[in-house]
Short mmCIF file of C-alpha atoms in Angstrom, two decimals:
data_model
loop_
_atom_site.label_atom_id
_atom_site.label_comp_id
_atom_site.label_asym_id
_atom_site.label_seq_id
_atom_site.Cartn_x
_atom_site.Cartn_y
_atom_site.Cartn_z
CA MET E 1 84.81 125.34 123.91
CA SER E 2 82.27 122.87 125.00
CA SER E 3 83.09 119.63 126.64
CA ASP E 4 82.85 116.16 125.24
CA ASN E 5 79.24 114.74 125.45
CA PRO E 6 79.25 110.82 125.71
CA ALA E 7 75.27 110.78 125.30
CA THR E 8 75.56 112.42 121.80
CA GLY E 9 79.05 111.07 121.00
CA ALA E 10 80.21 114.47 120.05
CA VAL E 11 83.91 114.84 119.36
CA ILE E 12 85.01 118.27 120.54
CA SER E 13 88.26 119.56 119.18
CA ARG E 14 90.81 120.65 121.69
CA PRO E 15 93.89 122.85 120.77
CA GLY E 16 96.89 120.58 120.62
CA PHE E 17 97.30 117.08 119.48
CA PHE E 18 94.72 114.53 118.31
CA GLN E 19 92.57 112.74 120.98
CA THR E 20 92.18 108.87 121.00
CA ARG E 21 88.63 109.11 120.02
CA GLU E 22 89.40 111.38 117.04
CA LEU E 23 91.93 108.91 115.83
CA VAL E 24 89.43 105.95 116.28
CA THR E 25 86.86 107.90 114.26
CA ILE E 26 89.56 108.64 111.49
CA GLY E 27 90.35 104.92 111.38
CA LEU E 28 86.79 103.76 111.14
CA PHE E 29 86.08 106.22 108.28
CA SER E 30 89.07 105.03 106.35
CA ALA E 31 87.90 101.47 106.80
CA ALA E 32 84.51 102.30 105.51
CA ALA E 33 86.01 104.00 102.54
CA LYS E 34 88.20 100.97 101.73
CA ALA E 35 85.41 98.41 102.40
CA SER E 36 82.94 100.27 100.20
CA SER E 37 85.40 100.67 97.38
CA LEU E 38 85.98 96.89 97.72
CA ILE E 39 82.39 95.93 97.51
CA LEU E 40 81.75 98.40 94.68
CA ALA E 41 84.61 96.94 92.78
CA LEU E 42 83.51 93.24 93.31
CA ALA E 43 79.94 94.33 92.44
CA GLY E 44 80.60 96.40 89.24
CA GLY E 45 84.16 95.66 88.16
CA GLY E 46 86.93 98.00 89.10
CA MET E 47 87.43 99.92 85.83
CA ASN E 48 84.00 100.93 84.51
CA PRO E 49 83.21 104.60 84.53
CA LEU E 50 80.05 104.20 86.61
CA THR E 51 81.89 102.34 89.43
CA LEU E 52 84.83 104.85 89.39
CA ILE E 53 82.44 107.59 89.90
CA LEU E 54 80.52 105.82 92.67
CA LYS E 55 83.60 104.98 94.40
CA SER E 56 84.94 108.48 94.35
CA ALA E 57 81.37 109.95 95.44
CA VAL E 58 81.31 107.67 98.42
CA GLN E 59 84.81 108.60 99.35
CA SER E 60 84.57 112.07 98.97
CA ALA E 61 81.25 112.15 101.02
CA LEU E 62 82.80 110.14 103.64
CA LEU E 63 85.59 112.87 103.83
CA VAL E 64 83.11 115.59 104.15
CA VAL E 65 81.33 113.81 107.05
CA LEU E 66 84.59 113.02 108.65
CA LEU E 67 85.82 116.56 108.55
CA ALA E 68 82.39 117.66 110.12
CA LYS E 69 82.83 115.14 112.84
CA VAL E 70 86.60 115.93 113.59
CA PRO E 71 86.99 119.41 112.39
CA ARG E 72 90.83 119.79 113.21
CA THR E 73 93.83 120.81 111.22
CA GLY E 74 95.42 117.50 110.04
CA THR E 75 92.37 115.43 109.88
CA LEU E 76 92.39 115.51 106.15
CA THR E 77 96.11 114.71 105.68
CA LEU E 78 95.92 111.92 108.34
CA SER E 79 92.90 110.40 106.69
CA ASN E 80 94.53 110.31 103.19
CA LEU E 81 97.84 109.06 104.75
CA VAL E 82 95.96 106.17 106.55
CA GLY E 83 94.03 105.34 103.23
CA ALA E 84 97.27 105.62 101.04
CA LEU E 85 99.21 103.62 103.59
CA LEU E 86 96.54 100.83 103.72
CA SER E 87 96.44 100.73 99.94
CA PHE E 88 100.26 100.20 99.88
CA LEU E 89 100.06 97.60 102.65
CA LEU E 90 97.26 95.58 101.11
CA MET E 91 97.87 96.07 97.33
CA GLY E 92 101.25 97.82 96.90
CA GLN E 93 99.68 100.78 95.35
CA HIS E 94 100.70 104.57 95.72
CA VAL E 95 104.09 103.91 96.98
CA ILE E 96 105.83 106.36 94.46
CA SER E 97 103.19 108.98 94.69
CA LEU E 98 102.75 109.02 98.55
CA PRO E 99 105.20 111.83 99.50
CA GLY E 100 103.79 114.00 96.86
CA VAL E 101 100.13 113.22 97.74
CA MET E 102 100.88 114.00 101.37
CA ALA E 103 102.81 117.19 100.56
CA GLY E 104 99.83 118.41 98.43
CA THR E 105 97.21 117.53 101.05
CA LEU E 106 99.19 119.20 103.79
CA LEU E 107 99.62 122.37 101.66
CA VAL E 108 95.66 122.50 101.17
CA GLU E 109 95.50 122.31 104.93
CA LEU E 110 97.85 124.89 105.58
CA LEU E 111 96.13 127.24 103.15
CA ALA E 112 92.96 126.72 105.05
CA LEU E 113 94.69 127.70 108.35
CA PRO E 114 94.49 131.37 108.24
CA GLY E 115 91.19 132.52 109.64
CA GLY E 116 90.65 129.53 112.05
CA GLY E 117 90.64 126.55 109.96
CA LEU E 118 88.02 124.01 109.92
CA ALA E 119 87.20 124.50 113.61
CA ARG E 120 85.87 128.03 112.91
CA ARG E 121 84.68 127.71 109.26
CA PRO E 122 83.21 124.23 108.84
CA TRP E 123 82.27 125.11 105.16
CA LEU E 124 86.00 125.04 104.40
CA ALA E 125 85.67 121.09 104.28
CA VAL E 126 84.21 121.24 100.72
CA PRO E 127 86.75 123.35 99.17
CA MET E 128 89.51 121.47 100.85
CA VAL E 129 88.38 117.96 99.70
CA ALA E 130 87.70 119.35 96.18
CA VAL E 131 91.18 121.04 96.02
CA SER E 132 93.10 118.34 97.57
CA GLU E 133 91.54 115.55 95.39
CA LEU E 134 92.38 117.71 92.33
CA VAL E 135 96.00 117.93 93.63
CA ILE E 136 96.19 114.23 94.21
CA ARG E 137 94.95 113.42 90.71
CA PHE E 138 97.41 115.81 89.26
CA ILE E 139 100.28 114.26 91.19
CA ASN E 140 99.26 110.77 90.35
CA ILE E 141 99.05 111.63 86.51
CA GLY E 142 102.60 113.11 86.93
CA VAL E 143 103.86 109.70 88.44
CA SER E 144 102.04 107.65 85.87
CA TYR E 145 103.83 109.81 83.10
CA LEU E 146 107.11 108.61 84.69
CA GLY E 147 105.82 105.06 84.11
CA VAL E 148 104.72 105.56 80.46
CA ARG E 149 107.39 108.33 79.32
CA GLU E 150 108.43 106.41 76.21
CA GLN E 151 104.73 106.30 75.15
CA PRO E 152 102.97 109.46 76.46
CA GLY E 153 99.77 108.38 74.39
CA LEU E 154 99.06 105.69 77.08
CA LEU E 155 98.48 108.65 79.56
CA ALA E 156 95.12 109.17 77.90
CA MET E 157 93.67 106.10 79.83
CA VAL E 158 95.03 107.51 83.21
CA VAL E 159 93.54 111.01 82.44
CA ALA E 160 90.28 109.50 81.67
CA VAL E 161 90.19 107.41 84.74
CA SER E 162 91.22 110.55 86.95
CA ALA E 163 88.51 112.62 85.16
CA PHE E 164 85.75 110.00 85.99
CA GLY E 165 87.16 109.80 89.51
CA TYR E 166 86.99 113.63 90.06
CA LEU E 167 83.42 113.66 88.60
CA GLY E 168 82.49 111.17 91.29
CA ILE E 169 84.38 113.47 94.08
CA LEU E 170 82.26 116.56 93.08
CA LEU E 171 79.02 114.58 93.17
CA GLY E 172 80.02 113.10 96.39
CA LEU E 173 80.68 116.52 97.86
CA ILE E 174 77.10 117.51 97.11
CA GLY E 175 75.74 114.24 98.79
CA GLY E 176 78.28 114.84 101.81
CA VAL E 177 77.15 118.23 102.49
CA ARG E 178 73.43 117.07 102.53
CA MET E 179 74.39 114.13 104.77
CA THR E 180 76.30 116.35 107.19
CA GLY E 181 73.14 118.66 107.42
CA GLU E 182 70.96 115.77 108.36
CA LEU E 183 73.44 114.35 110.84
CA ARG E 184 73.76 117.75 112.55
CA HIS E 185 69.90 117.93 112.62
CA ALA E 186 69.83 114.36 114.18
CA GLY E 187 72.38 115.53 116.76
CA LEU E 188 74.95 112.93 115.69
CA ILE E 189 77.32 115.64 114.74
CA GLN E 190 77.49 118.65 116.97
CA ASP E 191 78.34 122.20 115.94
CA MET J 1 81.67 86.75 104.82
CA ARG J 2 80.54 86.54 101.23
CA ALA J 3 82.77 89.58 99.90
CA LEU J 4 85.97 88.03 101.34
CA SER J 5 85.06 84.51 100.42
CA ARG J 6 85.15 85.66 96.75
CA ILE J 7 88.63 86.77 97.30
CA ASP J 8 89.65 83.69 99.31
CA LYS J 9 89.33 81.33 96.26
CA TYR J 10 92.36 83.22 94.84
CA ARG J 11 94.25 83.17 98.02
CA GLY J 12 97.27 81.03 99.02
CA GLY J 13 99.56 79.16 96.78
CA GLY J 14 102.64 80.70 98.38
CA ARG J 15 105.51 78.22 98.78
CA LEU J 16 107.96 80.51 100.42
CA ILE J 17 107.86 81.41 104.08
CA LEU J 18 108.11 85.39 104.22
CA ARG J 19 107.48 88.04 106.61
CA PRO J 20 105.18 90.95 105.40
CA GLU J 21 107.95 93.36 105.63
CA THR J 22 109.92 91.29 102.97
CA ARG J 23 106.95 91.49 100.58
CA LEU J 24 106.40 95.16 101.28
CA LEU J 25 110.10 96.08 100.67
CA LEU J 26 110.20 94.06 97.48
CA THR J 27 107.19 96.01 96.30
CA VAL J 28 108.91 99.26 96.94
CA ALA J 29 112.25 98.18 95.51
CA ALA J 30 110.61 96.92 92.30
CA SER J 31 108.42 99.93 91.87
CA VAL J 32 111.29 102.40 92.22
CA SER J 33 113.73 100.44 90.02
CA SER J 34 111.20 99.70 87.29
CA LEU J 35 110.64 103.55 87.21
CA ALA J 36 114.30 104.28 87.17
CA LEU J 37 115.13 101.80 84.31
CA GLY J 38 114.19 102.75 80.68
CA ASP J 39 115.72 100.22 78.47
CA PRO J 40 113.37 97.33 77.42
CA GLN J 41 116.07 94.72 77.75
CA ALA J 42 117.07 95.76 81.43
CA LEU J 43 113.48 96.01 82.34
CA SER J 44 112.93 92.35 80.82
CA LEU J 45 115.59 91.09 83.13
CA LEU J 46 113.73 92.61 86.05
CA LEU J 47 110.51 91.14 84.74
CA ALA J 48 112.01 87.57 84.46
CA PHE J 49 113.28 87.60 88.24
CA SER J 50 109.82 89.12 89.37
CA LEU J 51 107.91 86.46 87.45
CA LEU J 52 110.07 83.86 89.33
CA TYR J 53 108.93 85.33 92.49
CA ALA J 54 105.31 85.50 91.56
CA ALA J 55 105.25 81.94 90.24
CA ALA J 56 106.62 80.66 93.65
CA GLU J 57 104.03 82.70 95.59
CA THR J 58 100.85 82.65 93.58
CA LYS J 59 98.58 79.79 92.21
CA PHE J 60 99.22 79.22 88.38
CA LYS J 61 95.55 79.67 87.59
CA THR J 62 95.57 83.09 89.53
CA LEU J 63 98.81 84.37 87.75
CA LEU J 64 97.20 83.35 84.54
CA LEU J 65 94.08 85.25 85.29
CA ALA J 66 95.89 88.31 86.32
CA TYR J 67 97.87 88.43 83.18
CA ALA J 68 94.82 87.92 80.95
CA PHE J 69 93.36 90.83 82.65
CA MET J 70 96.55 92.78 82.28
CA GLY J 71 96.65 91.87 78.69
CA LEU J 72 93.11 93.17 78.15
CA MET J 73 93.98 96.51 79.85
CA CYS J 74 97.06 96.87 77.62
CA ALA J 75 95.05 96.28 74.47
CA LEU J 76 92.62 98.85 75.58
CA SER J 77 95.43 101.37 76.16
CA LEU J 78 97.10 100.62 72.71
CA ALA J 79 93.64 101.18 71.07
CA CYS J 80 93.49 104.51 72.82
CA VAL J 81 96.94 105.40 71.49
CA TRP J 82 96.18 104.22 67.98
CA LEU J 83 92.83 106.54 68.04
CA LEU J 84 94.87 109.22 69.28
CA GLY J 85 97.29 108.76 66.40
CA PHE J 86 94.73 110.15 64.12
CA ILE J 87 94.61 113.42 65.98
CA PHE J 88 98.33 113.58 66.66
CA PRO J 89 100.16 111.84 63.73
CA PRO J 90 103.73 111.87 65.36
CA MET J 91 102.37 109.35 67.93
CA ARG J 92 101.91 106.68 65.29
CA GLU J 93 105.49 106.91 64.44
CA ALA J 94 106.86 106.14 67.98
CA PRO J 95 109.22 103.18 68.05
CA LEU J 96 107.95 99.87 69.10
CA ALA J 97 110.74 99.56 71.86
CA GLY J 98 109.11 102.81 73.41
CA ALA J 99 105.57 101.20 73.50
CA ILE J 100 107.08 98.06 75.14
CA SER J 101 108.67 99.55 78.32
CA PRO J 102 105.37 100.75 79.97
CA PHE J 103 103.92 97.25 79.67
CA ILE J 104 107.06 95.67 81.06
CA ARG J 105 106.87 97.92 84.11
CA LEU J 106 103.20 97.08 84.68
CA GLY J 107 104.06 93.30 84.43
CA VAL J 108 106.90 93.97 87.04
CA SER J 109 104.39 95.65 89.29
CA LEU J 110 101.85 92.98 88.84
CA ASN J 111 104.38 90.20 89.77
CA VAL J 112 105.25 91.95 93.13
CA ILE J 113 101.84 93.13 94.09
CA LEU J 114 100.01 89.81 93.56
CA PRO J 115 101.98 87.85 96.34
CA LEU J 116 101.55 90.96 98.63
CA ALA J 117 97.76 91.13 98.04
CA LEU J 118 97.02 87.55 98.20
CA ASN J 119 99.37 86.07 100.80
CA SER J 120 99.45 88.79 103.36
CA LYS J 121 96.79 88.25 106.18
CA LEU J 122 95.41 91.38 107.94
CA THR J 123 96.60 90.13 111.51
CA GLU J 124 100.28 89.69 110.01
CA LEU J 125 100.16 93.15 108.68
CA ALA J 126 98.99 94.61 111.83
CA MET J 127 101.81 92.72 113.79
CA ALA J 128 104.37 94.17 111.07
CA LEU J 129 102.97 97.66 111.67
CA GLY J 130 103.78 97.29 115.33
CA ARG J 131 107.36 96.37 114.48
CA LEU J 132 107.68 99.46 112.05
CA HIS J 133 107.66 101.75 115.16
CA LEU J 134 105.36 104.26 113.56
CA PRO J 135 104.22 107.28 115.60
CA GLY J 136 101.07 106.78 117.71
CA PHE J 137 98.79 109.27 115.84
CA LEU J 138 99.46 107.08 112.64
CA ARG J 139 99.59 103.78 114.28
CA LEU J 140 96.31 103.83 116.14
CA PRO J 141 93.90 104.79 113.07
CA LEU J 142 95.91 102.33 110.87
CA MET J 143 95.26 99.51 113.34
CA VAL J 144 91.48 100.39 113.85
CA THR J 145 91.23 100.54 109.97
CA ILE J 146 92.77 97.07 109.53
CA ARG J 147 90.81 95.59 112.45
CA PHE J 148 87.50 96.88 111.23
CA ILE J 149 87.51 96.40 107.40
CA PRO J 150 85.90 93.08 107.87
CA VAL J 151 83.30 94.27 110.33
CA ILE J 152 82.40 97.07 107.87
CA LEU J 153 82.29 94.71 104.98
CA ASN J 154 79.82 92.65 106.91
CA ASP J 155 77.68 95.61 107.67
CA LEU J 156 77.74 96.53 103.91
CA VAL J 157 76.56 92.94 103.05
CA GLN J 158 73.83 93.26 105.51
CA LEU J 159 72.74 96.63 104.31
CA ARG J 160 72.86 95.02 100.83
CA GLU J 161 70.63 92.09 101.96
CA ALA J 162 68.07 94.55 103.70
CA VAL J 163 67.83 96.76 100.43
CA GLY J 164 67.24 93.60 98.59
CA ILE J 165 64.34 92.66 100.74
CA ARG J 166 62.90 96.14 100.55
CA PHE J 167 63.10 96.53 96.87
CA ARG J 168 62.38 92.83 95.93
CA GLY J 169 61.71 92.31 92.31
CA ARG J 170 62.61 95.76 91.08
CA ARG J 171 66.27 96.10 92.19
CA GLY J 172 68.17 95.23 88.96
CA PHE J 173 71.17 97.37 87.90
CA LEU J 174 68.96 99.43 85.60
CA PHE J 175 66.58 100.44 88.37
CA TRP J 176 69.53 101.66 90.52
CA LEU J 177 70.87 103.48 87.49
CA ARG J 178 67.72 105.24 87.03
CA HIS J 179 67.46 106.01 90.71
CA PRO J 180 70.87 107.01 92.00
CA LEU J 181 69.50 109.29 94.71
CA THR J 182 67.41 106.34 96.08
CA TRP J 183 70.62 104.12 96.07
CA TRP J 184 72.20 106.98 98.04
CA ARG J 185 69.50 107.22 100.53
CA VAL J 186 68.88 103.54 101.25
CA PHE J 187 72.54 102.39 100.98
CA PHE J 188 74.96 105.17 101.93
CA GLN J 189 73.06 107.06 104.49
CA PRO J 190 72.35 104.03 106.88
CA LEU J 191 76.04 103.17 106.43
CA ILE J 192 77.07 106.60 107.67
CA VAL J 193 74.79 106.55 110.63
CA ARG J 194 75.97 102.89 111.62
CA LEU J 195 79.67 104.21 111.12
CA ILE J 196 79.17 107.41 113.41
CA ARG J 197 77.41 105.24 116.15
CA SER J 198 80.24 102.66 116.03
CA ALA J 199 83.00 105.30 116.12
CA ASP J 200 81.36 106.87 119.17
CA GLU J 201 80.96 103.50 120.96
CA LEU J 202 84.43 102.21 120.09
CA ALA J 203 86.06 105.66 121.08
CA MET J 204 84.24 105.49 124.42
CA ALA J 205 85.16 101.83 125.03
CA SER J 206 88.89 102.58 124.03
CA GLU J 207 89.05 105.47 126.51
CA LEU J 208 87.46 103.39 129.36
CA LYS J 209 90.08 100.67 128.70
CA GLY J 210 92.80 103.28 128.82
CA LEU J 211 94.06 102.99 125.48
CA GLU J 212 95.91 106.26 124.58
CA VAL J 213 97.57 107.59 121.36
CA ASN J 214 100.99 106.26 122.40
CA THR J 215 99.85 102.75 123.66
CA ASP J 216 102.23 100.05 122.57
CA PHE J 217 100.16 97.26 121.14
CA GLY J 218 103.07 94.71 121.46
CA SER J 219 104.50 92.73 118.63
CA SER J 220 106.63 89.63 118.72
CA ALA J 221 109.85 90.04 116.65
CA GLU J 222 110.32 86.88 114.71
CA PRO J 223 113.65 86.35 113.00
CA PHE J 224 113.87 86.59 109.40
CA SER J 225 113.49 83.17 107.71
CA PRO J 226 115.90 81.63 105.14
CA ASP J 227 113.32 82.27 102.58
CA ASP J 228 113.38 86.01 103.54
CA ARG J 229 117.12 86.13 103.03
CA LEU J 230 116.95 84.18 99.89
CA VAL J 231 114.36 86.34 98.33
CA GLY J 232 116.03 89.59 99.51
CA LEU J 233 119.64 88.47 98.10
CA THR J 234 117.93 87.41 94.68
CA ALA J 235 116.02 91.05 94.50
CA ALA J 236 119.24 92.79 95.15
CA LEU J 237 120.94 90.68 92.49
CA ALA J 238 118.15 91.25 90.04
CA ILE J 239 118.21 95.11 90.60
CA ILE J 240 122.23 95.19 90.25
CA LEU J 241 122.16 93.12 87.06
CA SER J 242 119.27 95.18 85.54
CA ALA J 243 121.04 98.53 86.34
CA LEU J 244 124.19 97.23 84.88
CA ALA J 245 122.27 96.07 81.60
CA GLU J 246 120.69 99.55 81.53
CA PHE J 247 124.08 101.15 81.89
CA PHE J 248 125.67 99.13 79.18
CA LEU J 249 122.98 98.61 76.70
CA SER J 250 121.87 102.26 76.80
CA GLY J 251 125.45 103.27 76.42
CA SER J 252 126.14 101.16 73.38
CA GLY J 253 122.69 102.22 71.90
CA HIS J 254 123.78 105.83 72.14
CA ALA J 255 127.25 105.02 70.88
#
């Protein structure tokens, strides 16, 4: 294990609990995800397919870069939790699906634990984001079903929105991996 | 800030003096109770109470705009159901009452979300977070997120202006649609580099200032106002009445 390097700003994972700088990094990335989705929603309207794809792509790329910057078990869960809590605080969203989403993300992190987790296998970031976002979408569809249980046909809109969102997630993963490679090359993220 | 000023014109209009915790609690209570209720009449009672709250806390024009948008979304959803009816004929025979309940739930959500979204200031929410006694590992990133959303919005606006200068004359919507990778390179990548540099600088500054995971940010505990109590009691009454309506109306419906 190497030490922290203030010159390059590298965040080095230590065993145990989160460090202050790791939490600050998670907070800033969550702020960026929220701010960029707000800007995209204002620029292109919240519900058109292109905006949905772009919002999700930016979100998943940010997650991949964050997991490369803070490769620690719990980063993904904490980042999703902060994002969901913020959505709830600002817009009242996700209040019902929050426990399910957290359980799903935590399960994905636990499944990635055998073999050393993110710290030893950085490539796990991509399948972890892909699977956790899929789990989150399924849980959201399930919760939406509770709201429209008298007329299940209305679920078609929710499924369409989730499908467009997930397409964006997959595109964002490609962008995130490329971006992480460039950032490693530039020394902004250390191995 | 341009992005925030676009929201600001809808802001305000609240006639009640409420703590953010009250608005948050109302949102949770309304979401849970509207999901639990199924009878359209019981849900309508909840909708009427929540509409009173929204009317007291939101400008009339904003409320009207939000309802117009919700109407548009409902019409789109119904069009989807109508189209699906051609594929699955039983869906076209669903009773009207069944189709109304999801939209009433949507109305209840809208009535409680609008006051929360338009009247809560970021600083007030940060203070409320301090009072909620969240664990340090959750409170620190949340506080950073809330504090830095306006800063990052400003960064994004500056980036958009820089891209506008660089691609002057050919930066229309169609140009970006034809060149998504260019958009990614000129807009997203500088954002990430800025973000990583800011994260490193902020992390170093916070460590130098002795900020730790369990630092108490301090928050003054203001007493609940009479408006808080009035709204809380009315909400409790609304939920009890709706639950009673659900119990008796659903019971008589089955009998």
